[in-house]
mmCIF file of C-alpha atoms in Angstrom:
data_model
loop_
_atom_site.group_PDB
_atom_site.id
_atom_site.type_symbol
_atom_site.label_atom_id
_atom_site.label_comp_id
_atom_site.label_asym_id
_atom_site.label_seq_id
_atom_site.Cartn_x
_atom_site.Cartn_y
_atom_site.Cartn_z
ATOM 1 C CA MET J 1 32.199 -29.096 -13.518
ATOM 2 C CA LYS J 2 29.288 -31.328 -12.567
ATOM 3 C CA GLN J 3 28.059 -31.719 -9.034
ATOM 4 C CA LYS J 4 27.162 -34.941 -7.297
ATOM 5 C CA ILE J 5 24.045 -35.935 -5.419
ATOM 6 C CA PHE J 6 23.696 -38.928 -3.113
ATOM 7 C CA ILE J 7 20.688 -40.855 -1.851
ATOM 8 C CA ARG J 8 21.315 -39.350 1.595
ATOM 9 C CA ASP J 9 20.773 -35.854 0.138
ATOM 10 C CA LEU J 10 17.169 -36.732 -0.770
ATOM 11 C CA LEU J 11 16.333 -37.322 2.887
ATOM 12 C CA ASP J 12 17.404 -33.861 3.954
ATOM 13 C CA LEU J 13 17.142 -31.312 1.186
ATOM 14 C CA PRO J 14 18.111 -27.669 1.580
ATOM 15 C CA GLY J 15 15.431 -25.165 0.614
ATOM 16 C CA ASP J 16 11.677 -25.476 0.404
ATOM 17 C CA ILE J 17 11.337 -28.879 -1.182
ATOM 18 C CA ASP J 18 10.741 -31.800 1.149
ATOM 19 C CA LEU J 19 10.317 -35.247 -0.354
ATOM 20 C CA ARG J 20 8.953 -36.497 2.986
ATOM 21 C CA LEU J 21 11.094 -39.597 2.780
ATOM 22 C CA THR J 22 11.955 -42.041 5.541
ATOM 23 C CA ALA J 23 14.665 -44.657 5.168
ATOM 24 C CA LEU J 24 13.453 -48.120 6.205
ATOM 25 C CA THR J 25 16.819 -49.824 5.929
ATOM 26 C CA GLY J 26 18.782 -47.502 8.204
ATOM 27 C CA GLU J 27 22.121 -46.355 6.878
ATOM 28 C CA ILE J 28 22.285 -48.997 4.158
ATOM 29 C CA GLY J 29 23.326 -47.654 0.758
ATOM 30 C CA LEU J 30 22.684 -44.012 1.599
ATOM 31 C CA ASP J 31 26.091 -42.998 0.272
ATOM 32 C CA LYS J 32 25.391 -44.228 -3.244
ATOM 33 C CA GLU J 33 25.604 -41.502 -5.852
ATOM 34 C CA ILE J 34 22.494 -40.861 -7.953
ATOM 35 C CA GLU J 35 23.747 -40.857 -11.525
ATOM 36 C CA VAL J 36 20.530 -40.790 -13.537
ATOM 37 C CA ALA J 37 17.583 -38.493 -12.982
ATOM 38 C CA ASP J 38 15.139 -40.965 -14.573
ATOM 39 C CA VAL J 39 13.110 -43.318 -12.413
ATOM 40 C CA ASN J 40 11.660 -46.743 -13.146
ATOM 41 C CA ARG J 41 8.253 -48.221 -12.312
ATOM 42 C CA PRO J 42 9.049 -51.921 -11.892
ATOM 43 C CA GLY J 43 5.532 -53.248 -12.530
ATOM 44 C CA LEU J 44 6.455 -55.231 -15.643
ATOM 45 C CA THR J 45 9.638 -56.479 -14.052
ATOM 46 C CA LEU J 46 7.864 -57.863 -10.988
ATOM 47 C CA SER J 47 5.469 -59.775 -13.221
ATOM 48 C CA GLY J 48 8.456 -61.498 -14.830
ATOM 49 C CA PHE J 49 9.454 -59.436 -17.869
ATOM 50 C CA TYR J 50 13.135 -58.567 -17.346
ATOM 51 C CA ASP J 51 14.133 -57.197 -20.776
ATOM 52 C CA PHE J 52 15.268 -53.577 -20.542
ATOM 53 C CA PHE J 53 15.092 -53.583 -16.749
ATOM 54 C CA ALA J 54 16.669 -50.273 -15.742
ATOM 55 C CA SER J 55 17.886 -51.468 -12.367
ATOM 56 C CA ASP J 56 20.308 -48.548 -12.041
ATOM 57 C CA ARG J 57 17.466 -46.073 -11.564
ATOM 58 C CA ILE J 58 15.358 -45.300 -8.515
ATOM 59 C CA GLN J 59 12.591 -47.935 -8.449
ATOM 60 C CA ILE J 60 9.196 -46.461 -7.628
ATOM 61 C CA PHE J 61 6.612 -48.705 -6.000
ATOM 62 C CA GLY J 62 3.284 -46.933 -6.449
ATOM 63 C CA LYS J 63 -0.259 -48.154 -5.953
ATOM 64 C CA GLY J 64 -0.041 -50.465 -9.000
ATOM 65 C CA GLU J 65 3.125 -52.269 -7.902
ATOM 66 C CA ASN J 66 1.844 -52.636 -4.355
ATOM 67 C CA ALA J 67 -1.526 -53.993 -5.491
ATOM 68 C CA TYR J 68 0.294 -56.510 -7.675
ATOM 69 C CA LEU J 69 2.557 -57.686 -4.843
ATOM 70 C CA ASP J 70 -0.464 -57.940 -2.521
ATOM 71 C CA SER J 71 -2.340 -60.038 -5.049
ATOM 72 C CA LEU J 72 0.379 -62.712 -4.995
ATOM 73 C CA SER J 73 0.508 -65.550 -2.512
ATOM 74 C CA SER J 74 3.425 -65.108 -0.152
ATOM 75 C CA ALA J 75 5.390 -67.872 -1.914
ATOM 76 C CA ASP J 76 4.878 -66.234 -5.325
ATOM 77 C CA ALA J 77 5.737 -62.812 -3.951
ATOM 78 C CA GLU J 78 8.968 -64.180 -2.500
ATOM 79 C CA LYS J 79 9.838 -65.812 -5.844
ATOM 80 C CA SER J 80 9.140 -62.587 -7.734
ATOM 81 C CA LEU J 81 11.128 -60.426 -5.321
ATOM 82 C CA ALA J 82 14.031 -62.871 -5.127
ATOM 83 C CA LYS J 83 14.399 -62.589 -8.900
ATOM 84 C CA PHE J 84 13.992 -58.792 -8.694
ATOM 85 C CA PHE J 85 16.787 -58.474 -6.128
ATOM 86 C CA GLU J 86 19.124 -60.679 -8.165
ATOM 87 C CA TYR J 87 19.711 -57.504 -10.174
ATOM 88 C CA ASP J 88 21.869 -54.697 -8.906
ATOM 89 C CA VAL J 89 18.874 -52.560 -7.904
ATOM 90 C CA PHE J 90 19.818 -48.957 -7.088
ATOM 91 C CA CYS J 91 17.171 -48.137 -4.485
ATOM 92 C CA CYS J 92 13.431 -48.609 -3.883
ATOM 93 C CA VAL J 93 10.914 -45.939 -2.914
ATOM 94 C CA PHE J 94 7.350 -46.663 -1.826
ATOM 95 C CA THR J 95 4.902 -43.820 -2.384
ATOM 96 C CA HIS J 96 1.556 -42.939 -0.743
ATOM 97 C CA ASN J 97 3.123 -43.796 2.625
ATOM 98 C CA VAL J 98 2.526 -47.512 1.935
ATOM 99 C CA PHE J 99 5.051 -49.601 3.830
ATOM 100 C CA PRO J 100 6.592 -52.640 2.127
ATOM 101 C CA SER J 101 6.311 -56.132 3.643
ATOM 102 C CA LYS J 102 8.919 -57.320 6.108
ATOM 103 C CA MET J 103 10.030 -59.868 3.509
ATOM 104 C CA PHE J 104 10.736 -57.040 1.037
ATOM 105 C CA ILE J 105 12.875 -55.156 3.541
ATOM 106 C CA ASP J 106 14.758 -58.305 4.594
ATOM 107 C CA LEU J 107 15.567 -59.197 0.989
ATOM 108 C CA ALA J 108 16.717 -55.650 0.226
ATOM 109 C CA ARG J 109 18.798 -55.507 3.394
ATOM 110 C CA LYS J 110 20.604 -58.721 2.404
ATOM 111 C CA LYS J 111 21.627 -57.113 -0.883
ATOM 112 C CA ASN J 112 22.466 -53.737 0.687
ATOM 113 C CA ILE J 113 19.741 -51.965 -1.242
ATOM 114 C CA PRO J 114 18.185 -48.928 0.456
ATOM 115 C CA VAL J 115 14.385 -48.920 0.815
ATOM 116 C CA MET J 116 12.481 -45.723 1.559
ATOM 117 C CA VAL J 117 8.903 -44.642 1.939
ATOM 118 C CA THR J 118 7.429 -41.248 1.078
ATOM 119 C CA GLU J 119 4.187 -39.567 2.054
ATOM 120 C CA LEU J 120 3.905 -38.029 -1.422
ATOM 121 C CA ASN J 121 1.906 -39.627 -4.195
ATOM 122 C CA THR J 122 3.691 -41.226 -7.135
ATOM 123 C CA THR J 123 3.341 -38.385 -9.640
ATOM 124 C CA GLN J 124 4.427 -35.734 -7.152
ATOM 125 C CA PHE J 125 7.400 -37.784 -6.041
ATOM 126 C CA ILE J 126 8.587 -38.605 -9.567
ATOM 127 C CA SER J 127 8.346 -35.020 -10.795
ATOM 128 C CA GLN J 128 10.090 -33.615 -7.735
ATOM 129 C CA VAL J 129 12.883 -36.158 -7.555
ATOM 130 C CA THR J 130 13.609 -35.804 -11.286
ATOM 131 C CA HIS J 131 13.771 -32.050 -10.925
ATOM 132 C CA ILE J 132 16.025 -32.232 -7.859
ATOM 133 C CA VAL J 133 18.492 -34.667 -9.420
ATOM 134 C CA GLU J 134 18.607 -32.792 -12.732
ATOM 135 C CA GLU J 135 19.250 -29.531 -10.979
ATOM 136 C CA ALA J 136 21.910 -31.018 -8.723
ATOM 137 C CA GLN J 137 23.706 -32.521 -11.703
ATOM 138 C CA ALA J 138 23.499 -29.383 -13.831
ATOM 139 C CA PRO J 139 26.910 -28.272 -15.084
ATOM 140 C CA VAL J 140 28.286 -25.396 -13.020
ATOM 141 C CA VAL J 141 30.899 -22.773 -13.681
ATOM 142 C CA SER J 142 31.986 -19.905 -11.515
ATOM 143 C CA ILE J 143 32.621 -16.590 -13.232
ATOM 144 C CA HIS J 144 34.232 -13.346 -12.158
ATOM 145 C CA GLY J 145 31.468 -10.782 -12.487
ATOM 146 C CA THR J 146 28.419 -9.208 -10.934
ATOM 147 C CA LEU J 147 24.847 -10.359 -11.398
ATOM 148 C CA ALA J 148 21.917 -8.013 -10.917
ATOM 149 C CA ASP J 149 18.213 -8.157 -11.622
ATOM 150 C CA VAL J 150 17.535 -5.032 -13.681
ATOM 151 C CA TYR J 151 13.821 -4.479 -14.376
ATOM 152 C CA GLY J 152 13.325 -8.225 -13.937
ATOM 153 C CA PHE J 153 16.056 -8.982 -16.455
ATOM 154 C CA GLY J 154 19.130 -10.916 -15.276
ATOM 155 C CA CYS J 155 22.160 -8.807 -16.178
ATOM 156 C CA LEU J 156 25.639 -10.305 -15.819
ATOM 157 C CA ILE J 157 28.272 -7.583 -15.677
ATOM 158 C CA MET J 158 31.781 -8.712 -16.532
ATOM 159 C CA GLY J 159 35.110 -6.970 -16.923
ATOM 160 C CA LYS J 160 38.552 -6.729 -15.410
ATOM 161 C CA SER J 161 39.220 -6.071 -11.752
ATOM 162 C CA GLY J 162 38.828 -2.371 -10.983
ATOM 163 C CA VAL J 163 36.787 -1.445 -14.055
ATOM 164 C CA GLY J 164 33.804 -0.575 -11.860
ATOM 165 C CA LYS J 165 31.528 -3.623 -11.751
ATOM 166 C CA SER J 166 30.768 -3.320 -8.048
ATOM 167 C CA GLU J 167 30.259 0.456 -8.250
ATOM 168 C CA THR J 168 27.840 -0.101 -11.121
ATOM 169 C CA ALA J 169 26.000 -2.692 -9.028
ATOM 170 C CA LEU J 170 25.808 -0.267 -6.111
ATOM 171 C CA GLU J 171 24.274 2.433 -8.268
ATOM 172 C CA LEU J 172 21.824 -0.111 -9.727
ATOM 173 C CA ILE J 173 20.765 -1.096 -6.195
ATOM 174 C CA GLU J 174 20.343 2.558 -5.320
ATOM 175 C CA ARG J 175 18.074 2.928 -8.363
ATOM 176 C CA GLY J 176 15.826 0.135 -7.067
ATOM 177 C CA HIS J 177 17.281 -2.930 -8.796
ATOM 178 C CA ARG J 178 18.406 -6.081 -7.041
ATOM 179 C CA LEU J 179 21.811 -7.624 -6.454
ATOM 180 C CA VAL J 180 22.194 -11.377 -6.892
ATOM 181 C CA ALA J 181 25.945 -11.780 -6.562
ATOM 182 C CA ASP J 182 29.041 -9.659 -6.665
ATOM 183 C CA ASP J 183 32.466 -10.770 -7.774
ATOM 184 C CA ILE J 184 31.825 -14.506 -7.937
ATOM 185 C CA VAL J 185 28.779 -15.743 -9.789
ATOM 186 C CA GLU J 186 28.049 -19.449 -9.752
ATOM 187 C CA ILE J 187 26.295 -20.266 -12.976
ATOM 188 C CA LYS J 188 24.252 -23.407 -13.606
ATOM 189 C CA ARG J 189 22.951 -24.635 -16.922
ATOM 190 C CA ILE J 190 19.409 -25.825 -16.393
ATOM 191 C CA GLU J 191 17.517 -28.083 -18.774
ATOM 192 C CA ASP J 192 20.131 -27.367 -21.467
ATOM 193 C CA SER J 193 18.392 -24.138 -22.317
ATOM 194 C CA MET J 194 19.026 -21.504 -19.695
ATOM 195 C CA LEU J 195 21.660 -20.188 -17.333
ATOM 196 C CA VAL J 196 20.864 -19.395 -13.736
ATOM 197 C CA GLY J 197 23.313 -17.488 -11.556
ATOM 198 C CA GLN J 198 23.655 -17.195 -7.815
ATOM 199 C CA GLY J 199 26.226 -16.039 -5.298
ATOM 200 C CA SER J 200 28.663 -18.212 -3.425
ATOM 201 C CA PRO J 201 27.111 -19.201 -0.078
ATOM 202 C CA ILE J 202 29.850 -17.577 2.017
ATOM 203 C CA ILE J 203 29.990 -14.097 0.509
ATOM 204 C CA LYS J 204 26.340 -13.952 -0.580
ATOM 205 C CA HIS J 205 24.968 -10.411 -0.949
ATOM 206 C CA HIS J 206 28.224 -8.785 0.113
ATOM 207 C CA ILE J 207 29.948 -6.299 -2.092
ATOM 208 C CA GLU J 208 33.396 -4.799 -1.940
ATOM 209 C CA ILE J 209 33.791 -1.114 -2.738
ATOM 210 C CA ARG J 210 37.307 0.285 -2.960
ATOM 211 C CA GLY J 211 37.749 2.732 -0.121
ATOM 212 C CA LEU J 212 34.787 1.448 1.882
ATOM 213 C CA GLY J 213 35.591 -2.226 2.201
ATOM 214 C CA ILE J 214 33.022 -4.968 2.481
ATOM 215 C CA ILE J 215 29.356 -3.946 2.580
ATOM 216 C CA ASN J 216 26.465 -6.242 3.485
ATOM 217 C CA VAL J 217 23.969 -5.113 0.870
ATOM 218 C CA ARG J 218 21.046 -6.933 2.426
ATOM 219 C CA GLU J 219 21.558 -5.248 5.792
ATOM 220 C CA VAL J 220 22.379 -1.803 4.449
ATOM 221 C CA PHE J 221 19.764 -1.515 1.700
ATOM 222 C CA GLY J 222 17.171 -3.974 2.963
ATOM 223 C CA ILE J 223 15.550 -7.109 1.683
ATOM 224 C CA ARG J 224 14.162 -5.452 -1.464
ATOM 225 C CA SER J 225 17.716 -4.894 -2.722
ATOM 226 C CA VAL J 226 18.697 -8.558 -3.066
ATOM 227 C CA ARG J 227 17.546 -11.811 -4.547
ATOM 228 C CA ASN J 228 19.025 -15.297 -4.351
ATOM 229 C CA SER J 229 19.203 -16.408 -7.944
ATOM 230 C CA LYS J 230 18.313 -15.121 -11.363
ATOM 231 C CA ARG J 231 18.247 -16.348 -14.923
ATOM 232 C CA ILE J 232 20.967 -14.647 -16.989
ATOM 233 C CA GLU J 233 19.461 -12.970 -20.019
ATOM 234 C CA ILE J 234 22.062 -10.414 -21.016
ATOM 235 C CA ILE J 235 25.810 -10.068 -20.523
ATOM 236 C CA VAL J 236 27.420 -6.647 -20.317
ATOM 237 C CA THR J 237 31.185 -6.387 -20.467
ATOM 238 C CA LEU J 238 32.733 -3.199 -19.151
ATOM 239 C CA GLU J 239 36.123 -2.308 -20.543
ATOM 240 C CA GLU J 240 38.349 0.694 -20.474
ATOM 241 C CA TRP J 241 37.798 2.971 -23.455
ATOM 242 C CA ASP J 242 40.292 2.089 -26.159
ATOM 243 C CA SER J 243 40.476 4.835 -28.751
ATOM 244 C CA ASN J 244 41.922 2.386 -31.287
ATOM 245 C CA LYS J 245 38.957 0.057 -31.013
ATOM 246 C CA SER J 246 35.709 0.635 -32.835
ATOM 247 C CA TYR J 247 32.592 0.157 -30.750
ATOM 248 C CA ASP J 248 29.156 -0.848 -31.971
ATOM 249 C CA ARG J 249 27.313 2.278 -33.119
ATOM 250 C CA LEU J 250 24.200 0.639 -34.559
ATOM 251 C CA GLY J 251 23.302 -2.429 -32.536
ATOM 252 C CA ILE J 252 21.756 -4.032 -35.644
ATOM 253 C CA ASP J 253 23.671 -7.288 -35.298
ATOM 254 C CA GLU J 254 23.389 -9.165 -32.062
ATOM 255 C CA LYS J 255 26.543 -10.467 -30.498
ATOM 256 C CA HIS J 256 26.625 -13.406 -28.146
ATOM 257 C CA PHE J 257 28.780 -14.694 -25.345
ATOM 258 C CA SER J 258 28.770 -18.402 -24.666
ATOM 259 C CA ILE J 259 28.696 -19.855 -21.146
ATOM 260 C CA LEU J 260 28.433 -23.630 -20.695
ATOM 261 C CA GLY J 261 27.483 -23.880 -24.360
ATOM 262 C CA ILE J 262 24.562 -21.464 -24.152
ATOM 263 C CA ASP J 263 24.672 -18.231 -26.134
ATOM 264 C CA VAL J 264 23.573 -15.105 -24.275
ATOM 265 C CA PRO J 265 23.171 -11.664 -25.919
ATOM 266 C CA HIS J 266 26.341 -9.709 -25.212
ATOM 267 C CA ILE J 267 27.211 -6.049 -25.342
ATOM 268 C CA VAL J 268 30.518 -4.327 -24.676
ATOM 269 C CA ILE J 269 30.388 -0.947 -22.977
ATOM 270 C CA PRO J 270 33.494 1.220 -23.012
ATOM 271 C CA VAL J 271 34.027 2.999 -19.707
ATOM 272 C CA ARG J 272 35.208 6.593 -19.637
ATOM 273 C CA PRO J 273 34.824 9.350 -17.068
ATOM 274 C CA GLY J 274 31.490 11.055 -17.545
ATOM 275 C CA ARG J 275 29.674 8.013 -18.903
ATOM 276 C CA ASN J 276 26.904 6.954 -16.580
ATOM 277 C CA ILE J 277 27.389 3.198 -16.737
ATOM 278 C CA PRO J 278 24.406 2.151 -14.546
ATOM 279 C CA VAL J 279 22.010 4.083 -16.791
ATOM 280 C CA ILE J 280 23.580 2.444 -19.854
ATOM 281 C CA VAL J 281 23.165 -0.996 -18.241
ATOM 282 C CA GLU J 282 19.531 -0.186 -17.416
ATOM 283 C CA THR J 283 18.901 0.900 -20.980
ATOM 284 C CA ALA J 284 20.601 -2.221 -22.325
ATOM 285 C CA ALA J 285 18.307 -4.384 -20.195
ATOM 286 C CA LEU J 286 15.202 -2.484 -21.311
ATOM 287 C CA ASN J 287 16.280 -2.627 -24.952
ATOM 288 C CA GLN J 288 16.867 -6.354 -24.655
ATOM 289 C CA ARG J 289 13.387 -6.787 -23.188
ATOM 290 C CA LEU J 290 11.957 -4.809 -26.055
ATOM 291 C CA LYS J 291 13.803 -7.020 -28.558
ATOM 292 C CA LYS J 292 12.394 -10.092 -26.879
ATOM 293 C CA MET J 293 8.922 -8.647 -27.351
ATOM 294 C CA GLY J 294 9.669 -8.204 -31.031
ATOM 295 C CA VAL J 295 10.668 -4.541 -31.208
ATOM 296 C CA HIS J 296 14.200 -3.999 -32.472
ATOM 297 C CA SER J 297 15.063 -0.278 -32.240
ATOM 298 C CA ALA J 298 18.030 -0.253 -34.634
ATOM 299 C CA ARG J 299 16.448 -2.497 -37.261
ATOM 300 C CA GLU J 300 13.205 -0.554 -37.186
ATOM 301 C CA LEU J 301 14.941 2.774 -37.659
ATOM 302 C CA ASP J 302 16.843 1.243 -40.560
ATOM 303 C CA LYS J 303 13.609 -0.018 -42.099
ATOM 304 C CA ARG J 304 11.981 3.399 -41.735
ATOM 305 C CA LEU J 305 14.973 4.966 -43.436
ATOM 306 C CA GLN J 306 14.864 2.481 -46.303
ATOM 307 C CA ASP J 307 11.118 2.954 -46.791
ATOM 308 C CA TRP J 308 11.583 6.701 -46.872
ATOM 309 C CA MET J 309 14.397 6.414 -49.417
ATOM 310 C CA LYS J 310 12.227 4.181 -51.609
ATOM 311 C CA MET J 311 9.422 6.717 -51.502
ATOM 312 C CA GLU J 312 11.803 9.501 -52.329
ATOM 313 C CA SER J 313 13.306 7.706 -55.329
ATOM 314 C CA ASN J 314 9.801 6.824 -56.623
ATOM 315 C CA ARG J 315 8.829 10.465 -56.423
ATOM 316 C CA ASN J 316 11.958 11.539 -58.270
ATOM 317 C CA GLY J 317 11.884 8.704 -60.779
ATOM 318 C CA MET T 1 51.337 -18.989 -17.813
ATOM 319 C CA VAL T 2 52.925 -20.141 -14.567
ATOM 320 C CA GLU T 3 51.256 -22.549 -12.175
ATOM 321 C CA LYS T 4 52.217 -23.588 -8.667
ATOM 322 C CA GLU T 5 50.458 -26.238 -6.654
ATOM 323 C CA PHE T 6 50.738 -26.546 -2.887
ATOM 324 C CA VAL T 7 48.963 -27.386 0.351
ATOM 325 C CA VAL T 8 48.137 -24.630 2.861
ATOM 326 C CA GLN T 9 49.936 -25.018 6.200
ATOM 327 C CA SER T 10 48.684 -21.886 7.954
ATOM 328 C CA ASP T 11 46.457 -23.099 10.778
ATOM 329 C CA ALA T 12 44.162 -20.059 10.957
ATOM 330 C CA GLY T 13 43.052 -20.328 7.341
ATOM 331 C CA ILE T 14 42.605 -17.396 4.989
ATOM 332 C CA HIS T 15 40.116 -15.198 6.818
ATOM 333 C CA ALA T 16 39.599 -11.484 6.195
ATOM 334 C CA ARG T 17 43.031 -10.140 7.171
ATOM 335 C CA PRO T 18 45.239 -12.670 5.403
ATOM 336 C CA ALA T 19 42.963 -12.372 2.378
ATOM 337 C CA SER T 20 43.488 -8.629 2.227
ATOM 338 C CA MET T 21 47.288 -9.124 2.441
ATOM 339 C CA LEU T 22 47.087 -11.602 -0.385
ATOM 340 C CA VAL T 23 44.985 -9.324 -2.592
ATOM 341 C CA LYS T 24 47.250 -6.362 -1.861
ATOM 342 C CA LEU T 25 50.264 -8.370 -2.993
ATOM 343 C CA ALA T 26 48.521 -9.640 -6.134
ATOM 344 C CA MET T 27 47.360 -6.123 -7.050
ATOM 345 C CA GLY T 28 50.995 -5.105 -7.234
ATOM 346 C CA PHE T 29 51.551 -7.254 -10.337
ATOM 347 C CA PRO T 30 50.459 -6.362 -13.838
ATOM 348 C CA CYS T 31 49.588 -9.982 -14.708
ATOM 349 C CA GLU T 32 46.328 -11.738 -13.960
ATOM 350 C CA VAL T 33 46.545 -13.986 -10.908
ATOM 351 C CA PHE T 34 44.127 -16.744 -9.990
ATOM 352 C CA ILE T 35 43.785 -19.123 -7.077
ATOM 353 C CA GLU T 36 42.087 -22.436 -7.609
ATOM 354 C CA LYS T 37 40.667 -24.659 -4.886
ATOM 355 C CA ASP T 38 38.747 -27.876 -5.595
ATOM 356 C CA GLY T 39 38.136 -26.889 -9.195
ATOM 357 C CA VAL T 40 36.800 -23.423 -8.285
ATOM 358 C CA GLU T 41 38.895 -20.537 -9.499
ATOM 359 C CA ALA T 42 38.943 -17.071 -7.949
ATOM 360 C CA ASN T 43 40.661 -13.901 -9.022
ATOM 361 C CA ALA T 44 43.473 -13.238 -6.535
ATOM 362 C CA LYS T 45 43.003 -9.493 -7.006
ATOM 363 C CA SER T 46 39.479 -9.672 -5.647
ATOM 364 C CA ILE T 47 38.958 -9.804 -1.911
ATOM 365 C CA MET T 48 35.488 -11.334 -2.251
ATOM 366 C CA GLY T 49 36.848 -13.948 -4.621
ATOM 367 C CA VAL T 50 39.586 -14.992 -2.225
ATOM 368 C CA LEU T 51 37.202 -15.019 0.756
ATOM 369 C CA SER T 52 34.632 -17.096 -1.104
ATOM 370 C CA LEU T 53 37.174 -19.895 -1.501
ATOM 371 C CA ALA T 54 37.207 -20.378 2.295
ATOM 372 C CA ILE T 55 40.797 -21.606 2.278
ATOM 373 C CA THR T 56 41.723 -23.599 5.389
ATOM 374 C CA GLN T 57 44.698 -25.548 6.612
ATOM 375 C CA GLY T 58 45.163 -28.534 4.328
ATOM 376 C CA SER T 59 43.429 -26.914 1.313
ATOM 377 C CA LYS T 60 45.086 -27.896 -1.943
ATOM 378 C CA LEU T 61 45.616 -24.767 -3.998
ATOM 379 C CA ILE T 62 46.890 -23.895 -7.423
ATOM 380 C CA ILE T 63 48.238 -20.393 -7.987
ATOM 381 C CA ARG T 64 48.100 -19.386 -11.622
ATOM 382 C CA ALA T 65 49.524 -16.236 -13.144
ATOM 383 C CA VAL T 66 49.192 -15.124 -16.739
ATOM 384 C CA GLY T 67 51.047 -12.191 -18.269
ATOM 385 C CA GLU T 68 53.783 -9.807 -17.344
ATOM 386 C CA LYS T 69 55.872 -10.770 -14.258
ATOM 387 C CA GLU T 70 53.922 -14.033 -13.896
ATOM 388 C CA GLU T 71 56.874 -15.968 -12.459
ATOM 389 C CA GLU T 72 57.560 -13.329 -9.809
ATOM 390 C CA ALA T 73 53.863 -13.061 -8.852
ATOM 391 C CA CYS T 74 53.598 -16.821 -8.297
ATOM 392 C CA THR T 75 56.781 -17.002 -6.240
ATOM 393 C CA GLN T 76 55.879 -14.066 -4.018
ATOM 394 C CA LEU T 77 52.332 -15.302 -3.362
ATOM 395 C CA LEU T 78 53.680 -18.715 -2.490
ATOM 396 C CA GLU T 79 56.136 -17.098 -0.061
ATOM 397 C CA LEU T 80 53.304 -15.173 1.579
ATOM 398 C CA PHE T 81 51.470 -18.443 2.200
ATOM 399 C CA LYS T 82 54.651 -19.994 3.603
ATOM 400 C CA SER T 83 55.336 -16.999 5.858
ATOM 401 C CA ASP T 84 51.990 -17.699 7.574
ATOM 402 C CA PHE T 85 50.865 -14.099 6.887
ATOM 403 C CA LYS T 86 53.009 -12.548 9.606
#
């Protein structure tokens, strides 16, 4: 599922980012959906070259465009802008807090095209708006599981209802790790290369423990026990021990689990009374970190064994 | 797999108590049961899942059951919604 973002959303963004935008054309066109994250600098277009004019993107009027429009006589500027607005222009943003001429606003208003001004400079605005739109449009999926930050490594714990995901999370919190989300994890694919998970806004940082009910982790364990979002770097599936199934004893081959088309290292941990699952999850996270740094425990032991066997056979032969 | 689509009539919405009734009922079935609202699916056996959907009057829901006794699970959950959780 993909999410939508509208021009109106840019004016009032949740979180820390503020584009410092003001709409100059009132409510006009604010409900248009932003479909492409790319922007366009219409310098060439204004000077009369209309091939490849990407009118469906946000048009950025920076210092260059403004200087060009200022250099024209008012008749020439009107001619240039009249041609410009013949196209179905998506919206115009003026950077550096430079306000467009009244003629510009009147022409845009006639065609129902929103015009905005930002206090940011052109580079800042372009990089931030691209980032915001890309993130808003990132494909999202919601998964039944628990996400925790274990030694700085995003660990997604999956498994059937009642297998002990929440209890594992509780023990991880108690051991100093952080909870991101319990039960429902909203996962976003960002820049086609990584998965970032967070909790649903309503039940954020709450956890349900059979017998206790709903616990507010942030209030009970304090601010150090939670975080808002985390990149998912390992997936751990808990399942009830099945004596007919053979479990990985070596860990030489890496298995993966695919979410939104991205493969994440995956391990399956059989649950049985007496197995300390949180410690196993911790160790899995540490081992995965080690692998990422180029140390592969199982493969290295195997290599040592093979070297030793070679030596032995040379001695005997 | 059995699916049932309907619109919630209960005017109080599915807050904590109705959600716990719903989960209790779903837990009684061996099959997997899901509730979907606006493209977001939650496990009906998980209280947090059901709460996170924030189901209100007029919400369009799909109840989906997969496995043993799926038909019965769907019917009974639907009846619980219709009974207004009383």
